[in-house]
mmCIF file with all atom_site columns, C-alpha atoms in Angstrom:
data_model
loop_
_atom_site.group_PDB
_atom_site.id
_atom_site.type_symbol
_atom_site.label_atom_id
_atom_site.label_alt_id
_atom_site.label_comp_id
_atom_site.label_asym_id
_atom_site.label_entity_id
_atom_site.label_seq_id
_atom_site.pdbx_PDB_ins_code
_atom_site.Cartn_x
_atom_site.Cartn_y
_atom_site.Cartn_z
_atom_site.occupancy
_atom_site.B_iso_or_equiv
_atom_site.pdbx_formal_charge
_atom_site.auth_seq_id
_atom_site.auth_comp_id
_atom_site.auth_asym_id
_atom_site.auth_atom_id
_atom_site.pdbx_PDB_model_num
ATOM 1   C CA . UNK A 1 1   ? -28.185 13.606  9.038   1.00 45.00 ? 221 UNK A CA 1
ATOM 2   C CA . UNK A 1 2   ? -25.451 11.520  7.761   1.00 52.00 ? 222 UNK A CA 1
ATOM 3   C CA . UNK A 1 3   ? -21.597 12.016  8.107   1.00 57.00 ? 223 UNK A CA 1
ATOM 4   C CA . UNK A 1 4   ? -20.225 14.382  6.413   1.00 59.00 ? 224 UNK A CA 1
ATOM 5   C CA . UNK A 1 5   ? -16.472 12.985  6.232   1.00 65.00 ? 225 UNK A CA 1
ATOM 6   C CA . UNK A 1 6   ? -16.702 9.171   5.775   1.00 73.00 ? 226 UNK A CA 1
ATOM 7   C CA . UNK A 1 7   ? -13.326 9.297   4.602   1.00 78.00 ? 227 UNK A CA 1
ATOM 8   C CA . UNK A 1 8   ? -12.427 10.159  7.711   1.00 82.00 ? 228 UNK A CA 1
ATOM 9   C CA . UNK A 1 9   ? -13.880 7.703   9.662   1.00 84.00 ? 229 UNK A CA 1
ATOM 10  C CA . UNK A 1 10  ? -12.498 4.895   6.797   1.00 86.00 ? 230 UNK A CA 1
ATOM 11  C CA . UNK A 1 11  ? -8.950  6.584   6.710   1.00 88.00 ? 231 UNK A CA 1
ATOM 12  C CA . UNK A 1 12  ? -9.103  6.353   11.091  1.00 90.00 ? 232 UNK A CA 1
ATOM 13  C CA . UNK A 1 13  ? -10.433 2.750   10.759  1.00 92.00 ? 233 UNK A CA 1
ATOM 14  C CA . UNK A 1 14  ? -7.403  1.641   8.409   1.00 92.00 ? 234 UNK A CA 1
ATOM 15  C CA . UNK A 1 15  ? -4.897  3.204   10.083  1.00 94.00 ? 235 UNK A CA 1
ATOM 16  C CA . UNK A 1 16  ? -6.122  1.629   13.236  1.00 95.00 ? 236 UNK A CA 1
ATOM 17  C CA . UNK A 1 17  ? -6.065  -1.854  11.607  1.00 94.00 ? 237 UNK A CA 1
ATOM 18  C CA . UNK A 1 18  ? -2.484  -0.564  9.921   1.00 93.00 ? 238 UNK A CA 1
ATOM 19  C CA . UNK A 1 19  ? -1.375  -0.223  14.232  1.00 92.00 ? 239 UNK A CA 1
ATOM 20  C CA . UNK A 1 20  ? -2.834  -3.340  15.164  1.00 93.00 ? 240 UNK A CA 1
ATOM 21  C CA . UNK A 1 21  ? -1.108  -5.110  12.230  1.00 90.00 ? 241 UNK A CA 1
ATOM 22  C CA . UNK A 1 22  ? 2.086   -3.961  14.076  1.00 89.00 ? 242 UNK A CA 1
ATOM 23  C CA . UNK A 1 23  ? 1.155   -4.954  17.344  1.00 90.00 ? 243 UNK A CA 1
ATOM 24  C CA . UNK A 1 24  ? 0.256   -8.485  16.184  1.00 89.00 ? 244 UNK A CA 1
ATOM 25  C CA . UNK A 1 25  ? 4.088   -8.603  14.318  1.00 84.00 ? 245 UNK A CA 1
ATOM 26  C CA . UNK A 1 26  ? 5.753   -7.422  17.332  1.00 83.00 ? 246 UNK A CA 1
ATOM 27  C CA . UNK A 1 27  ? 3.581   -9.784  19.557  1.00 84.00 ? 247 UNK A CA 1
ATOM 28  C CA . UNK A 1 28  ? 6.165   -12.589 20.160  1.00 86.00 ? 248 UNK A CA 1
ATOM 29  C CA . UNK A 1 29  ? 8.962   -10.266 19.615  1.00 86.00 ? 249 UNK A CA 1
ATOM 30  C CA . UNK A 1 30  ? 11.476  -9.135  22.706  1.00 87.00 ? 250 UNK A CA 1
ATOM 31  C CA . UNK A 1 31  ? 10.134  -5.760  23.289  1.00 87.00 ? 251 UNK A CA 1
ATOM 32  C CA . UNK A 1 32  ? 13.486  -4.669  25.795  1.00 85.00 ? 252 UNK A CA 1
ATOM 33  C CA . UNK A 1 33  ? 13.877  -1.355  27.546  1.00 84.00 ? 253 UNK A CA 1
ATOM 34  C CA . UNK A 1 34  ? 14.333  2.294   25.706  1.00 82.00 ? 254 UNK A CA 1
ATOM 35  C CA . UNK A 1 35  ? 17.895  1.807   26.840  1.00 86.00 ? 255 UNK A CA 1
ATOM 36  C CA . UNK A 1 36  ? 18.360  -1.644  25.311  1.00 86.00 ? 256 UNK A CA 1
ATOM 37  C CA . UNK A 1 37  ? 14.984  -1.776  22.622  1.00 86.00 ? 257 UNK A CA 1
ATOM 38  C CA . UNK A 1 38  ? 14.836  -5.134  21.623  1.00 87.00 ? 258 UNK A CA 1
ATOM 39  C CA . UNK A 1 39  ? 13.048  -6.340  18.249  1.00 87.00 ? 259 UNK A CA 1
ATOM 40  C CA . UNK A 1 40  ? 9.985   -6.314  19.162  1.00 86.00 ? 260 UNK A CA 1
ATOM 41  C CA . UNK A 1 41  ? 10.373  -2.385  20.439  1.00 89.00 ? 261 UNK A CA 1
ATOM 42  C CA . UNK A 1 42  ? 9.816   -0.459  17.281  1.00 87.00 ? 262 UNK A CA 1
ATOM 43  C CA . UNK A 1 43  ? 6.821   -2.488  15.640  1.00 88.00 ? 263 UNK A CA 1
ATOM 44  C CA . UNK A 1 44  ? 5.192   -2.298  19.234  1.00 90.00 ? 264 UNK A CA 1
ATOM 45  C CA . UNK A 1 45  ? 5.193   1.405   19.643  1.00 91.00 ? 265 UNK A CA 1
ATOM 46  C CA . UNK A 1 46  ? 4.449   2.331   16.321  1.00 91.00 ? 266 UNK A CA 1
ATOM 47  C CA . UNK A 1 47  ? 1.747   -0.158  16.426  1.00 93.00 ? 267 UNK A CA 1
ATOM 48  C CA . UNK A 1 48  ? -0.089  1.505   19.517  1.00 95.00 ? 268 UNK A CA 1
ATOM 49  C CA . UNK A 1 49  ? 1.046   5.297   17.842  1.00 95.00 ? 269 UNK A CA 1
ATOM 50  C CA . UNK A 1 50  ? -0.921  4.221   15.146  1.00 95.00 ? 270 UNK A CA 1
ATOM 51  C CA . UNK A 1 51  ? -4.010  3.226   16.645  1.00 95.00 ? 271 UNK A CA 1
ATOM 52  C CA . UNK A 1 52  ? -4.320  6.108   18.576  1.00 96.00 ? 272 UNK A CA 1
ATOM 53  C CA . UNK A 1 53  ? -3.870  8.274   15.600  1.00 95.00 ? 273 UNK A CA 1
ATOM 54  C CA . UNK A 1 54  ? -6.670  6.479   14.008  1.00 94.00 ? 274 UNK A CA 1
ATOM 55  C CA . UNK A 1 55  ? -9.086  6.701   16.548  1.00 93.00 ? 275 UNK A CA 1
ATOM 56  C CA . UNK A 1 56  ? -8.560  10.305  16.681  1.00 93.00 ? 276 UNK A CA 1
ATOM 57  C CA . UNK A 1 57  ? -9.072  10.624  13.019  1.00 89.00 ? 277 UNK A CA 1
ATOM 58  C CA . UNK A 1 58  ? -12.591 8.252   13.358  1.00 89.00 ? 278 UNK A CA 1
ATOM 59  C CA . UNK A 1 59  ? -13.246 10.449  16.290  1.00 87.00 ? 279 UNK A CA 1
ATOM 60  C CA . UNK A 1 60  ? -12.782 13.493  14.155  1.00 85.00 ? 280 UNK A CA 1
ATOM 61  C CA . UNK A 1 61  ? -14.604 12.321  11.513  1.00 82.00 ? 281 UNK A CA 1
ATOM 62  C CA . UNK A 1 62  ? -18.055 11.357  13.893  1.00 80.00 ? 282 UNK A CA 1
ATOM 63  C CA . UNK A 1 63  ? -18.235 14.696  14.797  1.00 78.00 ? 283 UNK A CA 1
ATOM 64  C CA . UNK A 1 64  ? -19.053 16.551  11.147  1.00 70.00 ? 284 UNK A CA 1
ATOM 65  C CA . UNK A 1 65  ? -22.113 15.820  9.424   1.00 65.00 ? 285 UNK A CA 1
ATOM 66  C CA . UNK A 1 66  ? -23.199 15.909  5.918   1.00 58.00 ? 286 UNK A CA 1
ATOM 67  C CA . UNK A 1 67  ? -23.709 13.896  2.990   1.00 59.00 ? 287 UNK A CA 1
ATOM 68  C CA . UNK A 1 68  ? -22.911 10.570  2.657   1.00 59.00 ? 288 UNK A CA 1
ATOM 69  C CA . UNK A 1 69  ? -20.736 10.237  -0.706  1.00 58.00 ? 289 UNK A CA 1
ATOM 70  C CA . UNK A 1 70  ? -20.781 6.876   -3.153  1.00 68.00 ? 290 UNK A CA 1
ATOM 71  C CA . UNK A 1 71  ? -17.510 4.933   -3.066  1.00 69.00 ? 291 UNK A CA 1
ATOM 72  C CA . UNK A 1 72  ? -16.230 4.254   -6.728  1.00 82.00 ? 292 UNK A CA 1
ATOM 73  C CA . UNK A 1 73  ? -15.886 0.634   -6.797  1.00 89.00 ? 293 UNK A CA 1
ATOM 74  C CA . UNK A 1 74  ? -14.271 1.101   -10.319 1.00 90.00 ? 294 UNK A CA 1
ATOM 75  C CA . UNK A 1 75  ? -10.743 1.895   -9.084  1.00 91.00 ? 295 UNK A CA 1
ATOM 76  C CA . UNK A 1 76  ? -10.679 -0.067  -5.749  1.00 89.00 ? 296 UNK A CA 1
ATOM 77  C CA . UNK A 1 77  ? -11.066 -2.766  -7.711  1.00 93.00 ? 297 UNK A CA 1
ATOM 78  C CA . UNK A 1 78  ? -8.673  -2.081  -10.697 1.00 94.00 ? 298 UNK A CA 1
ATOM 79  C CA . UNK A 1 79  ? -5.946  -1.192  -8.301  1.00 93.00 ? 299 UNK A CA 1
ATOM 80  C CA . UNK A 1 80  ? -6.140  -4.172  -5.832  1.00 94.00 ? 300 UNK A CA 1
ATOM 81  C CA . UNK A 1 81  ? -6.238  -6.281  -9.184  1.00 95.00 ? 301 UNK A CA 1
ATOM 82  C CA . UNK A 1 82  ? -3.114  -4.601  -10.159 1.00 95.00 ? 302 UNK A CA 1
ATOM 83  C CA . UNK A 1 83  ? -1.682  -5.045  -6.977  1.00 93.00 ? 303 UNK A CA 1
ATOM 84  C CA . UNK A 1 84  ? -2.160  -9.005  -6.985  1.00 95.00 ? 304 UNK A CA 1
ATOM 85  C CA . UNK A 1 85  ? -1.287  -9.596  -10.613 1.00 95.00 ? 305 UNK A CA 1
ATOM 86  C CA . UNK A 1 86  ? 2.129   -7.737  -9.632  1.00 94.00 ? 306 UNK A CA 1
ATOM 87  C CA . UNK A 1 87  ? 2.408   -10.584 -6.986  1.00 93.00 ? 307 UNK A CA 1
ATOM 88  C CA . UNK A 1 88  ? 1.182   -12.955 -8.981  1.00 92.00 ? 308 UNK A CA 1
ATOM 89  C CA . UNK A 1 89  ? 3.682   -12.513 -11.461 1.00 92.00 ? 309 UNK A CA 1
ATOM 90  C CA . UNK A 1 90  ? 6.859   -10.908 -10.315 1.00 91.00 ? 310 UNK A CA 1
ATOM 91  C CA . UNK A 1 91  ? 8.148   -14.573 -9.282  1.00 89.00 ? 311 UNK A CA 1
ATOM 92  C CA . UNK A 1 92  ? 6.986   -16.231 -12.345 1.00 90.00 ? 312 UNK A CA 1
ATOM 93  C CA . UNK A 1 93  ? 8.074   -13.585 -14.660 1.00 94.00 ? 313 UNK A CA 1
ATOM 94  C CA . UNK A 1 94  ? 10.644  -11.186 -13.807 1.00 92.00 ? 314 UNK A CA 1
ATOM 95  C CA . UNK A 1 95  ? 10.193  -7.467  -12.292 1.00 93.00 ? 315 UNK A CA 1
ATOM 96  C CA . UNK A 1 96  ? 9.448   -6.069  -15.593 1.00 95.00 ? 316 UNK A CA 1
ATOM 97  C CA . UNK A 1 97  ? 6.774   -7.627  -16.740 1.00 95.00 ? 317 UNK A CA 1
ATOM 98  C CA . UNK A 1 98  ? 4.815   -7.497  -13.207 1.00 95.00 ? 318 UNK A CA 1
ATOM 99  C CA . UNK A 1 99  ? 5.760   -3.782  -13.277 1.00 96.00 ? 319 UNK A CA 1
ATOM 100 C CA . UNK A 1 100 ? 4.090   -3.660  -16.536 1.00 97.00 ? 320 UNK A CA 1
ATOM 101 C CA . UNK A 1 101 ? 1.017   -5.818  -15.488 1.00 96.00 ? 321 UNK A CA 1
ATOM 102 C CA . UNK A 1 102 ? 0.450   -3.596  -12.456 1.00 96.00 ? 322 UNK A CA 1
ATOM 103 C CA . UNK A 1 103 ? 0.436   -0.532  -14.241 1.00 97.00 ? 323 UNK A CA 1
ATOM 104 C CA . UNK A 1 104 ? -1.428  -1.460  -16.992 1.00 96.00 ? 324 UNK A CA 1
ATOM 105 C CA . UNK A 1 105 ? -4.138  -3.063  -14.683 1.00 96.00 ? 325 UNK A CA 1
ATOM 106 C CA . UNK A 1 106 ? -4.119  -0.191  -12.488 1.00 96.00 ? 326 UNK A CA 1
ATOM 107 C CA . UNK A 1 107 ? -4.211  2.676   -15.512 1.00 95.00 ? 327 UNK A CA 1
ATOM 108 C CA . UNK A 1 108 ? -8.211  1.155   -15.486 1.00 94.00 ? 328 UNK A CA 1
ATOM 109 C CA . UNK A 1 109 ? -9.137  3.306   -12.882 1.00 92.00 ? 329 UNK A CA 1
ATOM 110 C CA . UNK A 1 110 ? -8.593  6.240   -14.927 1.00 90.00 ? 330 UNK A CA 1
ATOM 111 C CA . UNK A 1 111 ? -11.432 7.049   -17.401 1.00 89.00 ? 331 UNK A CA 1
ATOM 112 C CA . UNK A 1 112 ? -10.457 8.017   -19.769 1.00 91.00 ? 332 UNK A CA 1
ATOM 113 C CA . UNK A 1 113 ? -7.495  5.325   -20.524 1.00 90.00 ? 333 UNK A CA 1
ATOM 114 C CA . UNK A 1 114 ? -4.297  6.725   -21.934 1.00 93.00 ? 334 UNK A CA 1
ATOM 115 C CA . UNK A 1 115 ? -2.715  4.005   -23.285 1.00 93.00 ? 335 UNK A CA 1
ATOM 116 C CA . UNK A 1 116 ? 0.391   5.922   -24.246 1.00 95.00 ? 336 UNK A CA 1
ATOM 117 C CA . UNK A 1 117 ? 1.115   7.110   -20.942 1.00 95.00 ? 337 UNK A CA 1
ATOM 118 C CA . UNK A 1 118 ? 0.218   4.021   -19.366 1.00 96.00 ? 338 UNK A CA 1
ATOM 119 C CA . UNK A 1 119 ? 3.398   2.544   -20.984 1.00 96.00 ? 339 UNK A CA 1
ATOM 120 C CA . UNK A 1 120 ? 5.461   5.221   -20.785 1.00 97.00 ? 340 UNK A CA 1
ATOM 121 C CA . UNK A 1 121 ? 4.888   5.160   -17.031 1.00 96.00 ? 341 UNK A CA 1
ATOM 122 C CA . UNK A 1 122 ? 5.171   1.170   -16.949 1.00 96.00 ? 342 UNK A CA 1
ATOM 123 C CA . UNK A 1 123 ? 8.751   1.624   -18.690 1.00 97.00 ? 343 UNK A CA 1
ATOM 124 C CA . UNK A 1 124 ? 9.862   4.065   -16.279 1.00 97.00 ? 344 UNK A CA 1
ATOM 125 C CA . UNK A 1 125 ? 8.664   2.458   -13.143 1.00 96.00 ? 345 UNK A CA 1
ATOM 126 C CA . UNK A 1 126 ? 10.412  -0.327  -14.574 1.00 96.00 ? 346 UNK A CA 1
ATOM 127 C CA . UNK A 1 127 ? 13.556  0.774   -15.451 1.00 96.00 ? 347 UNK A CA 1
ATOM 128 C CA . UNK A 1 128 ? 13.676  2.696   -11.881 1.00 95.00 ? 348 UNK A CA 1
ATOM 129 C CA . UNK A 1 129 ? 12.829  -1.010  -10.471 1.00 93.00 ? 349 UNK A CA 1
ATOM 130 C CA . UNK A 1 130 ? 15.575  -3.116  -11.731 1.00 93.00 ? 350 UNK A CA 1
ATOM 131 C CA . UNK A 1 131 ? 18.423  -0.160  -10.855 1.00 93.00 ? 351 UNK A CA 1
ATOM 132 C CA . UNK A 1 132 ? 17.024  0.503   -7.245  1.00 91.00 ? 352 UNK A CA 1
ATOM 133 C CA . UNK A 1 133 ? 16.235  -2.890  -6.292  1.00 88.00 ? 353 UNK A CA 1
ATOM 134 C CA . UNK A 1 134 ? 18.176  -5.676  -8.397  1.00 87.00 ? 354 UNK A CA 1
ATOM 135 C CA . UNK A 1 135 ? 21.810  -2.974  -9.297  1.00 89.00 ? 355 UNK A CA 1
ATOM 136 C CA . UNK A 1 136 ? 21.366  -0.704  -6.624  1.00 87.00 ? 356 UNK A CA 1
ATOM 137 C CA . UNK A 1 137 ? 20.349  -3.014  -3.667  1.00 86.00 ? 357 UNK A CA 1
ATOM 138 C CA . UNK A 1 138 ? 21.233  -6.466  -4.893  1.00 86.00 ? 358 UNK A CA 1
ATOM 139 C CA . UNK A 1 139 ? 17.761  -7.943  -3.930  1.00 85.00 ? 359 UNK A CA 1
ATOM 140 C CA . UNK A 1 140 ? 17.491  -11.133 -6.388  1.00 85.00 ? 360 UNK A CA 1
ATOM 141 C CA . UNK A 1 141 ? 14.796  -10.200 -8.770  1.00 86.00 ? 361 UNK A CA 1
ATOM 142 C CA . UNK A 1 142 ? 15.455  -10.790 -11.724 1.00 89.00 ? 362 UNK A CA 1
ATOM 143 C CA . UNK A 1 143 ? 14.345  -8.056  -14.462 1.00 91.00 ? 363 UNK A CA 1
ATOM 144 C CA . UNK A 1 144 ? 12.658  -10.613 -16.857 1.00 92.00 ? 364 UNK A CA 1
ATOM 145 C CA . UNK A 1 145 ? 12.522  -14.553 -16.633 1.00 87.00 ? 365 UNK A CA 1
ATOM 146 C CA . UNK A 1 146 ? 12.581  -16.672 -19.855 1.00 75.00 ? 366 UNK A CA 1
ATOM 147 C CA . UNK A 1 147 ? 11.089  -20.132 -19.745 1.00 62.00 ? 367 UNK A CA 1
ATOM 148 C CA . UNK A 1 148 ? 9.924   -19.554 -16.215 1.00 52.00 ? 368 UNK A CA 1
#
């Protein structure tokens, strides 16, 4: 018999690694006192919070059995490409254009494509991106580099 929620088990395992990610960037932090929390406070608890959580989700998910599903490989890998051409580019480019690569990268997951929404979803993801983060917060992203 196989398991019956492998999603479980995968969605326990990441947000275990998610909690130890924490605990390794609050590692050389001050962690203080609950009176006096220090830097290294926050990221330490919510690092061990976390890996609990997912090792009672992984537990949880052991337990059931079933089926084992197939994994689409079709949108992990059109998303992650997204993800790094956004990163790739927003530097280079300007937050627009990265905006527009990750969405239009991303939109390959879907079957079918819909091109029209893909860029009416690009433009408002974009325009949302330059007021929140380059108006509204003042990060220093520019919206679209020329000659870059």
């Amino acid at each position: 018999a196989f398991i019956e929620k492998p999603r479980d088990i995968v969605g326990g395992v990441l947000v275990m690694a998610i909690g130890a990610g924490f605990l390794w960037f609050g590692r050389e932090l001050a962690m203080g006192t609950s009176f006096r929390m220090g830097p290294g406070y926050f990221p330490t608890w919510v690092g061990y919070l976390m890996a609990a959580l997912g090792a009672a989700i992984a537990s949880l998910g052991l337990l059931r059995q079933g089926d084992t599903p197939r994994a689409p490989l079709r949108p992990l890998l059109a998303i992650s490409a997204g993800g790094f051409a956004f990163a790739g580019s927003v530097e280079g480019f300007g937050l627009v254009p990265a905006v527009f690569a990750l969405v239009g990268i991303a939109a390959l997951a879907e079957r079918p494509y819909r091109p029209l929404r893909t860029l009416l979803l690009a433009a408002a993801l974009s325009a949302l991106g330059v007021v929140i983060f380059s108006w509204g917060l003042g990060i220093p992203l520019h919206p679209v580099r020329w000659g870059a």
